[in-house]
Coordinates of C-alpha atoms and ligand atoms in Angstrom, one line a residue:
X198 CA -39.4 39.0 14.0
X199 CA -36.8 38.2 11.6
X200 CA -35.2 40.6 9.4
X201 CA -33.7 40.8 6.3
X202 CA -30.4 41.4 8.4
X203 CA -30.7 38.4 10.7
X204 CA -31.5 36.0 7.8
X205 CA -29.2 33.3 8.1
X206 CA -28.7 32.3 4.1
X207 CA -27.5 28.9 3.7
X208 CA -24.3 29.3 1.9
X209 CA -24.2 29.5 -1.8
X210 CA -23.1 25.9 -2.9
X211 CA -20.3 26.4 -5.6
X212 CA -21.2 25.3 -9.2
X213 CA -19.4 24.4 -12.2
X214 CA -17.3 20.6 -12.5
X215 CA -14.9 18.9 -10.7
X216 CA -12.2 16.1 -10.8
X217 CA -11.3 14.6 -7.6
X218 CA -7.5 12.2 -8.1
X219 CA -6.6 10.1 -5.3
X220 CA -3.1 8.6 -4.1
X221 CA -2.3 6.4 -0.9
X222 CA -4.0 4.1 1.0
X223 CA -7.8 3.2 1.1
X224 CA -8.6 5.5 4.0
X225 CA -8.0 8.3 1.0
X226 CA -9.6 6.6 -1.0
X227 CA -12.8 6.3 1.3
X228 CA -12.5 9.8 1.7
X229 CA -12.2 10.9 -1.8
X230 CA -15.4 8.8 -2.3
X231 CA -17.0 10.6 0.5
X232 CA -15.7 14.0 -1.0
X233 CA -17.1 13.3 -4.2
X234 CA -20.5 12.4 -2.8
X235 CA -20.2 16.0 -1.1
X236 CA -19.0 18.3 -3.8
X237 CA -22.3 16.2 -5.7
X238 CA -24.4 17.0 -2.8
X239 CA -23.8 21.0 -3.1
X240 CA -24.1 21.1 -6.9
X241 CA -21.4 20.1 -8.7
X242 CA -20.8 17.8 -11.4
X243 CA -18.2 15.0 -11.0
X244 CA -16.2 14.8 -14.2
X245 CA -14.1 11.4 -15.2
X246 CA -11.1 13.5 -16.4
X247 CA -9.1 16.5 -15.2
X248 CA -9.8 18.8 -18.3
X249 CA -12.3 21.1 -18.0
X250 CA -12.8 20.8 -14.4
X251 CA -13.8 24.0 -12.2
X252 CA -12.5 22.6 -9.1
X253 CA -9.8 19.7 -9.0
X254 CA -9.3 18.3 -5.5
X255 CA -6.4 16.3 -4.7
X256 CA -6.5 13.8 -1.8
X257 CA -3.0 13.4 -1.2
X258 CA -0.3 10.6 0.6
X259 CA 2.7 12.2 2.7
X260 CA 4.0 8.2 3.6
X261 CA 7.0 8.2 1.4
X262 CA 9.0 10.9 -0.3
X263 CA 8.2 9.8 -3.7
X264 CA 4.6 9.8 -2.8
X265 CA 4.7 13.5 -1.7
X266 CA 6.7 14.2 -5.2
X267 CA 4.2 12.8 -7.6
X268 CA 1.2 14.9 -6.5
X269 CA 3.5 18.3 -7.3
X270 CA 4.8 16.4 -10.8
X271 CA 1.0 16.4 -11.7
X272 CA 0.0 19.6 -10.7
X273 CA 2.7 20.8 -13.3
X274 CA 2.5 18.5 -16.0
X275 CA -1.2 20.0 -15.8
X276 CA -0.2 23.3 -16.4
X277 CA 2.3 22.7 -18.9
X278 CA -0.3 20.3 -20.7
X279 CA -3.0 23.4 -20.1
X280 CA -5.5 21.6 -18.3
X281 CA -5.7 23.8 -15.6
X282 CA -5.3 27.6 -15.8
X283 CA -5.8 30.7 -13.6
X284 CA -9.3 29.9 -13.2
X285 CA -9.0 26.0 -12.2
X286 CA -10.0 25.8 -8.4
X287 CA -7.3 23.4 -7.2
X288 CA -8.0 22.2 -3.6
X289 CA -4.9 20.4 -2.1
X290 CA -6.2 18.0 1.1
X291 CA -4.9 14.4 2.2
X292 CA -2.4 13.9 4.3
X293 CA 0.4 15.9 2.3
X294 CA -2.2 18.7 3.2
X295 CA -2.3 18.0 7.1
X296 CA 0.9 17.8 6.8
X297 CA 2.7 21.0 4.6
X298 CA -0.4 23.2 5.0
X299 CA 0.1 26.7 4.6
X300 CA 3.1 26.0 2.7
X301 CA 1.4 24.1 -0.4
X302 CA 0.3 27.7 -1.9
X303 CA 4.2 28.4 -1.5
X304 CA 5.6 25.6 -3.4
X305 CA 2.8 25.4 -6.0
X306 CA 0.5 28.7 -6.7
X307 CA -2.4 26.9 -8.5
X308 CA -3.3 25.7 -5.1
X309 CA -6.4 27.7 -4.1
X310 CA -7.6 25.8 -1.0
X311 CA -6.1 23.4 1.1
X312 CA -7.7 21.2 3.7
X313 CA -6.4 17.8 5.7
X314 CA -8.0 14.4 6.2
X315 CA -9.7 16.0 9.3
X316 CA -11.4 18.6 7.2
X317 CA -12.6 17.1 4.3
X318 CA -16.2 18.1 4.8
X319 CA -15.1 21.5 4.9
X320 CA -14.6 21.7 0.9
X321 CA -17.6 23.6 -0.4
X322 CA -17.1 26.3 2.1
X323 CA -13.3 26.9 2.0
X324 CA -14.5 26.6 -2.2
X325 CA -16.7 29.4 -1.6
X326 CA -14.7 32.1 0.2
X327 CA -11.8 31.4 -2.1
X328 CA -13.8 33.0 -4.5
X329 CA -15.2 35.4 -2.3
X330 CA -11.8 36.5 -0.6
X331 CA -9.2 34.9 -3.6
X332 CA -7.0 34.2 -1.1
X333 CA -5.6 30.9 -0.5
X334 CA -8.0 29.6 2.2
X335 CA -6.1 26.7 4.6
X336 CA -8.1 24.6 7.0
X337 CA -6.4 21.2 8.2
X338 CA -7.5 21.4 11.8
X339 CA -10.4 19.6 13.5
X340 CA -11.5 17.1 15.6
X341 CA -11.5 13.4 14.2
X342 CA -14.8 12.6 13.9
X343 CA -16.1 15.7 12.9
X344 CA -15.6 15.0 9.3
X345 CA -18.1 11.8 9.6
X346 CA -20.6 13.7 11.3
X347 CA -20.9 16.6 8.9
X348 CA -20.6 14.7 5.7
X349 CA -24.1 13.8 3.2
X350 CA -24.9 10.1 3.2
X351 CA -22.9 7.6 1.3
X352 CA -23.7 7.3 -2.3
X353 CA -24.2 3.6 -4.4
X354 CA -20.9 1.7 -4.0
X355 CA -21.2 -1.1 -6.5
X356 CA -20.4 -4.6 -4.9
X357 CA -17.8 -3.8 -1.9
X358 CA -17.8 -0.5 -0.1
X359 CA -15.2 0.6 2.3
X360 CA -16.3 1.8 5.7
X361 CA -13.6 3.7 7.7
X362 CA -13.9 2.8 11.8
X363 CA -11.4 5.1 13.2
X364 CA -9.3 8.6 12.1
X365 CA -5.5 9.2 12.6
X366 CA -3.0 6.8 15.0
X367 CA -1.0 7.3 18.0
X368 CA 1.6 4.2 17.5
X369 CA 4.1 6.5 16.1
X370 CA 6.4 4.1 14.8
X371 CA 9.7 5.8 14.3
X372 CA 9.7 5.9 10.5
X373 CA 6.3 7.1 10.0
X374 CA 4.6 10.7 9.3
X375 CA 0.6 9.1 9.6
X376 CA 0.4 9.8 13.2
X377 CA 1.3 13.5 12.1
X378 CA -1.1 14.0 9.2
X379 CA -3.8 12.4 10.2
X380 CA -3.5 12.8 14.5
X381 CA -4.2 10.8 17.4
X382 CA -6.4 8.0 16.9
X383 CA -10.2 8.2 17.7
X384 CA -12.7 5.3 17.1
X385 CA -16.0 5.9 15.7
X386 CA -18.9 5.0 17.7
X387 CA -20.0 1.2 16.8
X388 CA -23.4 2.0 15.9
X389 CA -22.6 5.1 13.0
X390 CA -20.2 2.3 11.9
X391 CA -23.5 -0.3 11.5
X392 CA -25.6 2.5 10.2
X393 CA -23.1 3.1 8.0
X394 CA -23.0 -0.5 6.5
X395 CA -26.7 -1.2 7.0
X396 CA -26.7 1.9 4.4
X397 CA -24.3 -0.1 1.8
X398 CA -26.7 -3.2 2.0
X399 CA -29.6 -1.9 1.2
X400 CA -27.6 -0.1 -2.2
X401 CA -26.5 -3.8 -2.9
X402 CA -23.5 -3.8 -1.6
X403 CA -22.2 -7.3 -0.9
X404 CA -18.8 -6.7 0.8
X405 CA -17.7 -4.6 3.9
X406 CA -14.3 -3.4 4.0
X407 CA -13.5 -1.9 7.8
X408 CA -10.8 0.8 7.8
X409 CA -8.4 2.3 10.2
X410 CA -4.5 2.4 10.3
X411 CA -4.4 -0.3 13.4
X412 CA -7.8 -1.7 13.3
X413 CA -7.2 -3.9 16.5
X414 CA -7.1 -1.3 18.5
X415 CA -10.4 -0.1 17.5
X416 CA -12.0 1.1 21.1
X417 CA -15.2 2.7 20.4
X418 CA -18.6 3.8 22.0
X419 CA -21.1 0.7 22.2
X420 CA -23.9 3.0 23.1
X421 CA -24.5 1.3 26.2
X422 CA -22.0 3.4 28.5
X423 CA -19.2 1.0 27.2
X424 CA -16.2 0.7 25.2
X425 CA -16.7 -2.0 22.2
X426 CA -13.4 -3.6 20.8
X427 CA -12.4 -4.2 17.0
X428 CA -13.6 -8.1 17.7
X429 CA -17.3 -7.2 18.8
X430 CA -17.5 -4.6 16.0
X431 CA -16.8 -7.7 13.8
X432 CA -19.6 -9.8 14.8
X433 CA -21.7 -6.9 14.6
X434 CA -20.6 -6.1 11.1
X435 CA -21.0 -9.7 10.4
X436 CA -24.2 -9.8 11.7
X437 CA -25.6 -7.0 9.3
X438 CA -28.3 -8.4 7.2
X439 CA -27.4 -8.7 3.5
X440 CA -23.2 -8.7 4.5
X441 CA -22.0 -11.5 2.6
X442 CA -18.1 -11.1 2.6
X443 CA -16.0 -9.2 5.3
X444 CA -12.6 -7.8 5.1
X445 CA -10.7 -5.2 7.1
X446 CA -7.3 -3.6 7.0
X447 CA -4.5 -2.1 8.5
X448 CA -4.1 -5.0 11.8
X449 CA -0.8 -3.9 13.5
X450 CA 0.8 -7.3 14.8
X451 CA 0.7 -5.8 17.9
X452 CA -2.6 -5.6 19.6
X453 CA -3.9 -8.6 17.5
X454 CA -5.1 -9.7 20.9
X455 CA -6.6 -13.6 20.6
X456 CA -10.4 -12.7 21.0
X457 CA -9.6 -11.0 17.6
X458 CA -8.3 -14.7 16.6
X459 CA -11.4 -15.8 18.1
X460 CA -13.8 -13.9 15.9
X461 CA -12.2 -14.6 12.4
X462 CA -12.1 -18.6 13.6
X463 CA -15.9 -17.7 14.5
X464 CA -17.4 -15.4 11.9
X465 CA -16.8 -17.4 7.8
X466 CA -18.1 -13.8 6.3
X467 CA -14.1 -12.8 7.0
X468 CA -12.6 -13.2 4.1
X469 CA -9.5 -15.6 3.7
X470 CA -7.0 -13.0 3.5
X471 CA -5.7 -10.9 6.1
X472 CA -2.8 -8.1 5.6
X473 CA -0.6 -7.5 8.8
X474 CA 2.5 -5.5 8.2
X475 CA 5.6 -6.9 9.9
X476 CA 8.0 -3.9 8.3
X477 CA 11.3 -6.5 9.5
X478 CA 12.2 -9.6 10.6
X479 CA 15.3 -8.4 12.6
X480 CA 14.0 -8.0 16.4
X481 CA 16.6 -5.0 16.5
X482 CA 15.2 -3.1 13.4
X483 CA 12.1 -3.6 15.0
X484 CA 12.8 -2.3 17.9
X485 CA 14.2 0.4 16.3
X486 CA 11.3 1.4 14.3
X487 CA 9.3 1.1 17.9
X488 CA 6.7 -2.1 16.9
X489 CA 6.6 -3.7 20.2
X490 CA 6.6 -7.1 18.9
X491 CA 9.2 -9.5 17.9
X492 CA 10.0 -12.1 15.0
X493 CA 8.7 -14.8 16.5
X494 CA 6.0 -13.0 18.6
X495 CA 4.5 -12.2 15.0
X496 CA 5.1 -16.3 13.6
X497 CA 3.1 -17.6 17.1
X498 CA 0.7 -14.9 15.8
X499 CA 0.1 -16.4 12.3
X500 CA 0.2 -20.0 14.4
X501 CA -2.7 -19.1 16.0
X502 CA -4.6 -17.6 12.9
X503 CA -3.4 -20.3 10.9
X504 CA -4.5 -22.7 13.6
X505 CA -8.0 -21.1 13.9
X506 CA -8.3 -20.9 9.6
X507 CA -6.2 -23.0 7.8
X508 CA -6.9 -21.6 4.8
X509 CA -6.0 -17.7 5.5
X510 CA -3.5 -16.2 3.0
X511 CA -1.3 -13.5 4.9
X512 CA 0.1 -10.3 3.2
X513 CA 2.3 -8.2 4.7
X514 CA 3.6 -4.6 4.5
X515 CA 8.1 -4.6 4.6
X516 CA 10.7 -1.9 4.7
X517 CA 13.7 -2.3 3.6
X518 CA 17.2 -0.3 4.7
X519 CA 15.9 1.3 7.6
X520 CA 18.7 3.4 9.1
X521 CA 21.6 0.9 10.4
X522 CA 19.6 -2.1 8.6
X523 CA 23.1 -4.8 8.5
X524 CA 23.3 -7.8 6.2
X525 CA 22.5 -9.7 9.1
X526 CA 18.9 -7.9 9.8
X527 CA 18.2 -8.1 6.0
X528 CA 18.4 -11.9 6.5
X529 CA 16.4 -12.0 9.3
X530 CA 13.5 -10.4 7.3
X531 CA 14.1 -13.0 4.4
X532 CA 14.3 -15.8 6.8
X533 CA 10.9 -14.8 8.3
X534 CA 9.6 -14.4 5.1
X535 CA 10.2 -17.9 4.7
X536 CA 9.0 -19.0 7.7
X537 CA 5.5 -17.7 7.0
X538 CA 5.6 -17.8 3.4
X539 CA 3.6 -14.7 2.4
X540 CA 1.0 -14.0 -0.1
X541 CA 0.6 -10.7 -2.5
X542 CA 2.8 -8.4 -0.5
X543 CA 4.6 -4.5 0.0
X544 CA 7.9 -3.6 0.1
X545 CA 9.5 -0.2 -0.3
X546 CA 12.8 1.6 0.6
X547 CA 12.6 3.3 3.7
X548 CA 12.1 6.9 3.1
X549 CA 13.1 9.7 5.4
X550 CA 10.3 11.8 6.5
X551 CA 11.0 15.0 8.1
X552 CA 10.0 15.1 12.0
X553 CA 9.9 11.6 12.6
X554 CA 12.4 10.0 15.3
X555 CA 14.1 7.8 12.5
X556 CA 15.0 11.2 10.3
X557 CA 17.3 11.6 12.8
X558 CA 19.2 7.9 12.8
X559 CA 22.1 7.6 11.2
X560 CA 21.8 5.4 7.9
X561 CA 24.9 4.8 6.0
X562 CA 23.6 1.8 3.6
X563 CA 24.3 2.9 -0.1
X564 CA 20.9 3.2 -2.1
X565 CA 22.4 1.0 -4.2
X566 CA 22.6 -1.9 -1.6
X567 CA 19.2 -1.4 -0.7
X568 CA 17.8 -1.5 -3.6
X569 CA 19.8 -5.1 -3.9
X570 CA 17.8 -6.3 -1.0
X571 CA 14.7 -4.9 -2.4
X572 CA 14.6 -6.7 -5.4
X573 CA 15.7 -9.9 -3.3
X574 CA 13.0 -9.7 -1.2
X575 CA 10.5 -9.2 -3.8
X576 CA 11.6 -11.8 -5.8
X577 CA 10.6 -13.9 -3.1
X578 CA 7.7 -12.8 -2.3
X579 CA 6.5 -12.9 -5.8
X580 CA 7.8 -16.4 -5.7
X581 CA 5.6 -17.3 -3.0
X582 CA 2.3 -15.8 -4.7
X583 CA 3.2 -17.4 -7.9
X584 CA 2.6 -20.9 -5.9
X585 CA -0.9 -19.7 -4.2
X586 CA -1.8 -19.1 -7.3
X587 CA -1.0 -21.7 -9.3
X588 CA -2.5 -23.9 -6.6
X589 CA -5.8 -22.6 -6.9
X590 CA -5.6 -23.9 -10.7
X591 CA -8.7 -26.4 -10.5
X592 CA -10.2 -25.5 -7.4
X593 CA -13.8 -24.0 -7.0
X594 CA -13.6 -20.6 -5.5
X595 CA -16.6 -17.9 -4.3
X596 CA -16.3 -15.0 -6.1
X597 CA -18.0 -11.4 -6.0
X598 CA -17.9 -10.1 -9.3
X599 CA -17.3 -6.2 -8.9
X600 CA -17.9 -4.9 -12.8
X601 CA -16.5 -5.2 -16.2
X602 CA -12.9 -6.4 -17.2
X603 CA -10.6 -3.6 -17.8
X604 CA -9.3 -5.5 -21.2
X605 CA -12.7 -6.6 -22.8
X606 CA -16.5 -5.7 -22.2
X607 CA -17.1 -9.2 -22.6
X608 CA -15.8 -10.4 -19.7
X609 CA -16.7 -9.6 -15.8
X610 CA -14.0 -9.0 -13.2
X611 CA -14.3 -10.8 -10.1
X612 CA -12.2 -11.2 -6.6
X613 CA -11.6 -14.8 -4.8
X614 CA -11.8 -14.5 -1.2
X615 CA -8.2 -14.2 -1.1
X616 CA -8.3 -10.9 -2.7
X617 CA -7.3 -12.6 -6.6
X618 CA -9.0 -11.1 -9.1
X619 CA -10.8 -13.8 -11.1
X620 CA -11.6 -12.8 -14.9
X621 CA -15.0 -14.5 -15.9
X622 CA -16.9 -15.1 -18.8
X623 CA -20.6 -14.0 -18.1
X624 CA -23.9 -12.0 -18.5
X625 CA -23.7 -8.6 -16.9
X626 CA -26.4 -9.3 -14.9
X627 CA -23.9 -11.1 -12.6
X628 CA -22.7 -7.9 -11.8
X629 CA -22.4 -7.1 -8.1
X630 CA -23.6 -10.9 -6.7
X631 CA -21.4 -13.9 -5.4
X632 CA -21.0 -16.5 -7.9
X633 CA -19.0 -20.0 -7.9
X634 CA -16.4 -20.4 -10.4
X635 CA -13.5 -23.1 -11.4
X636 CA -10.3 -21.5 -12.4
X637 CA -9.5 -22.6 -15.8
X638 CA -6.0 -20.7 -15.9
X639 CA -3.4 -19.1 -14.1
X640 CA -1.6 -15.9 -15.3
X641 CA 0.9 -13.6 -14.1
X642 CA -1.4 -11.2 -11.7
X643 CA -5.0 -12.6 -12.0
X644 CA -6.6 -15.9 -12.6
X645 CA -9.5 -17.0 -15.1
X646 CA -12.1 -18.4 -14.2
X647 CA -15.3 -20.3 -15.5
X648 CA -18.8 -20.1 -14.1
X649 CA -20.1 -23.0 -12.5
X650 CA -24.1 -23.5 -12.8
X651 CA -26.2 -24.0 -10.1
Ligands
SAH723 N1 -0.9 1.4 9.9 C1 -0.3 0.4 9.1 C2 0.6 1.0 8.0 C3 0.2 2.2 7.3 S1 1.3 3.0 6.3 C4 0.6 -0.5 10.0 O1 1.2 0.0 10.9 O2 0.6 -1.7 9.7 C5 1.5 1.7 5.0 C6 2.9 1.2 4.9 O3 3.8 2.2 4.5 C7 3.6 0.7 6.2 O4 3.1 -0.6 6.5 C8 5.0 0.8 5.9 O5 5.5 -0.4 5.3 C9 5.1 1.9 4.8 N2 5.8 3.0 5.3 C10 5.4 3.9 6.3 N3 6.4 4.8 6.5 C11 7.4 4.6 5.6 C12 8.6 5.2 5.4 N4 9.0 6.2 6.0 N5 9.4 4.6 4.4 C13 9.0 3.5 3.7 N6 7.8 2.9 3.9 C14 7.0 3.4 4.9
SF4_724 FE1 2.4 4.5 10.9 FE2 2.9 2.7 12.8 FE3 0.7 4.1 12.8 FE4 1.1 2.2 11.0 S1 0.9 1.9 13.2 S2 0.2 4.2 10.6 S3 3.2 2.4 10.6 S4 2.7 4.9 13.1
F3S725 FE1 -0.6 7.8 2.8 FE2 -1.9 9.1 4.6 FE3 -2.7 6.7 3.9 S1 0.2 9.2 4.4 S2 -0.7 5.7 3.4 S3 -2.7 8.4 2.6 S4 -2.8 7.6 5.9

C-alpha cells in the first residue's frame, strides 16, 4: 500500500516568466528552441524581452574570446539598466557553461544555475532547488544524448526547422574549445532523427536543417543492428513526406567522403548551398591547426561537388593569424580563395582559448597586421558575393517565404536556395510555402524579388 511517505510527487514545475538570449552557432540555437519549448512545458511563460522575466537563461558560445565577453557585458549592462535584480533567476548554460562551470557564480553573482549543452533538459529542476536550497546549483555533466531523450516534443517551427543529428566532436582541431564544451561526438540514432522531422512536417514545416559540428561523420544507429552514415540519413531525410528543401551544416572538408557527393548529385531537395570551413589555404597552417586535409585536397573536393551540381554556391568558415601565420600562408589562403571563389562567408581573428594545443604556440603577428589581412580577405570575399548576386538579377529563383520583412509589414521575407534572402511583395497567406519569384533588384545584403503567377 502506498503511503503518504512513499508518494513520489512529481516535482513542482517552477512558475512565473522567462526570457531565453542566444549567442553562437545554430546547434544553440536549436537548443535554446528546445529549452523554450521546455521551460513552456513546466509552466512558464516565454516573454519576448528581458524585463520582467523570473528566470533569464542564457545559452552561451565559448568559440572566441570576444564571444565569451559579450554574455558577461550583458549580464551587467542588465543590472546597471535594472532589469534584473536579486530576485531574477539567471541560469547560465551553453557552451561557456560546459566550459567555466562552477566558476560562472564566481565571476558574475546573479548567476543562480548553471547547466552545459549536455544538460539542457535539466533546467526546471536545477530552477527548482535553487529556490529550495538558494545555492548556486551547477550541472554540466551528462551523456550526449540524454538531453534529446528527456526533452517534451518540438513545438511549431514556422517554415524551416533545425534538427540537430549528433552532440559534441572529437576532431579537436588545435585552435578550438567545442570538443571541450560540448564532448566527444555521439550520433543520434537515424530513426529519432526521422521522427523528429516527420514531427516538423506535419506542423508545416517545409525545410529541414541537419545539425552537427562535422556532419559527415555522422555514424548513427539504423535500427537494424547497423551503423547508418550522414549520406543514408540524407536520403532518408529527403525521403520524408512533406520535406521540400534540405540543408545541413557544419561538413568538415575532411570526411566529405564521395558517397556524400553522391547523395547531393542524387537527392535536388539539397539545397544549392553548402558551407564547408577550410580555416587556411596554407597546407602548413593547416597542418598546424590539425585538419587533415590540404589546399588542393579541399579544391578536388569542390571539383567533384561542382562536377556533380554545377550550380552549388560554397561558403566557407577562415581564420586568420593563427599562431606563426607568415605573409606567405596569408597568400596561400587568398589564393585559394580565388581559386574557388566563395559565396557569403566567415572570417575572424584567431582567438586564444585556454586549454587548447594552439594556446600554447608561439604567435608573434601584431594585431595590427592581422587585422590587415582580415579586412583583405573580406574584401574579397565580399567581392565575390557581390557578383553571385548581381547575377541572379533576372533569373527565376524557388523561394520559401519564412515570415514578415523586418523593415515593412507589407512585404514577406523569403530565402533562394542559396541561402539569399529574397524580399517580396505578397499576401500573408504565402507565409510558410515555396513560391517562384524574378528578382527585380539587387542590394547590398538581400535581393528583391517579384512573384511570379502560376
Ligand atoms: N565544426 C565546424 C566549425 C565550428 S566552430 C568545422 O570544423 O568546420 C565555427 C567556426 O569558428 C570555425 O569554423 C572557425 O572558423 C571558428 N573558430 C573556432 N575556433 C576559433 C578560434 N579559436 N579563433 C577564431 N575562430 C575560431
Ligand atoms: Fe572545432 Fe574542429 Fe570540431 Fe569544428 S571540427 S568543432 S573546428 S574541433
Ligand atoms: Fe559556439 Fe559552442 Fe557553437 S562554442 S560555435 S555555441 S558549439
Amino acid at each position: 500500500m502506498t503511503t503518504a511517505f512513499n508518494v513520489k510527487l512529481p516535482p513542482v514545475p517552477p512558475s512565473g516568466t522567462f526570457y531565453t538570449a542566444v549567442w553562437g552557432c545554430q546547434m544553440n540555437v536549436y537548443d535554446a528552441q528546445r529549452v523554450s519549448d521546455l521551460l513552456t512545458a513546466s509552466g512558464l511563460l516565454q516573454l519576448p524581452e528581458p524585463k520582467g522575466a523570473d528566470v533569464i537563461v542564457l545559452i552561451t558560445c565559448a568559440v572566441r574570446a570576444k564571444a565569451e565577453d559579450k554574455v558577461f557585458n550583458q549580464l551587467q549592462s542588465w543590472r546597471h539598466q535594472g532589469i534584473i535584480d536579486d530576485h531574477t533567476v539567471i541560469a547560465f548554460g551553453g557552451c561557456v557553461g560546459a566550459e567555466l562551470a562552477a566558476e560562472i557564480p564566481k565571476l558574475n553573482k546573479d548567476v543562480k544555475v548553471v547547466f552545459g549543452p549536455r544538460t539542457a533538459h535539466r533546467l526546471p529542476e536545477l530552477i527548482k532547488r535553487w529556490h529550495e536550497t538558494a545555492q548556486p546549483q551547477i550541472a554540466v555533466e551528462a551523456q550526449a544524448l540524454e538531453k534529446f531523450d528527456a526533452l517534451p516534443d518540438q513545438g511549431a517551427r514556422g517554415a524551416s526547422a533545425f534538427v540537430t543529428i549528433m552532440e559534441g566532436c572529437s576532431n579537436k582541431c588545435s585552435y578550438c574549445i567545442v570538443p571541450y564544451t560540448r564532448g566527444e561526438e555521439v550520433s543520434r540514432p537515424l530513426q529519432d532523427i526521422i521522427d523528429e522531422i516527420t514531427l516538423h512536417t506535419a506542423n508545416g514545416v517545409k525545410e529541414i536543417h541537419l545539425l552537427g559540428q562535422n556532419v559527415n561523420s555522422y555514424r548513427g544507429d539504423d535500427g537494424h543492428g547497423h551503423t547508418a552514415r550522414f549520406s543514408t540519413l540524407l536520403y532518408a531525410a529527403a525521403a520524408v513526406d512533406g520535406v521540400e528543401r534540405l540543408r545541413f551544416t557544419t561538413s568538415n572538408p575532411m570526411e566529405f567522403t564521395d558517397d556524400i557527393i553522391e547523395a547531393i548529385g542524387d537527392i535536388p531537395l539539397i539545397a544549392d548551398s553548402v558551407h564547408i570551413p577550410v580555416q587556411s589555404g596554407s597546407d602548413r597552417i593547416l597542418q598546424l591547426m590539425r585538419r587533415h586535409y590540404t589546399g588542393d585536397d579541399y579544391r578536388t573536393l569542390i571539383a567533384k561537388l561542382r562536377k556533380v551540381r554545377p550550380n552549388i554556391y560554397v561558403s566557407s568558415d577562415f581564420i586568420v593569424g593563427f599562431p606563426g601565420e607568415t605573409e606567405a600562408d596569408f597568400n596561400d589562403t587568398m589564393r585559394l580563395v580565388d581559386d574557388i571563389r566563395f559565396d557569403q562567408s566567415f572570417s575572424f581573428i584567431y582567438s586564444k582559448r585556454p586549454g587548447t594545443p594552439a594556446a600554447g604556440m608561439p604567435d608573434d603577428t601584431p594585431l595590427e597586421l592581422k587585422k590587415e589581412r582580415l579586412y583583405a580577405l573580406q574584401e574579397k570575399l565580399e567581392g565575390f558575393a557581390a557578383q553571385y548576386s548581381q547575377a541572379m538579377l533576372g533569373t527565376e529563383q524557388q523561394v520559401l517565404v519564412e515570415g514578415l520583412s523586418r523593415k515593412s509589414a507589407a512585404e514577406l521575407k523569403a530565402r533562394a536556395s542559396n541561402n539569399r534572402i529574397v524580399v517580396i511583395d505578397g499576401p500573408q497567406d504565402l507565409i510558410g510555402q515555396m513560391a517562384r519569384v524574378k528578382i527585380t533588384k539587387v542590394m547590398a545584403h538581400t535581393l528583391k524579388g517579384e512573384l511570379i503567377n502560376g
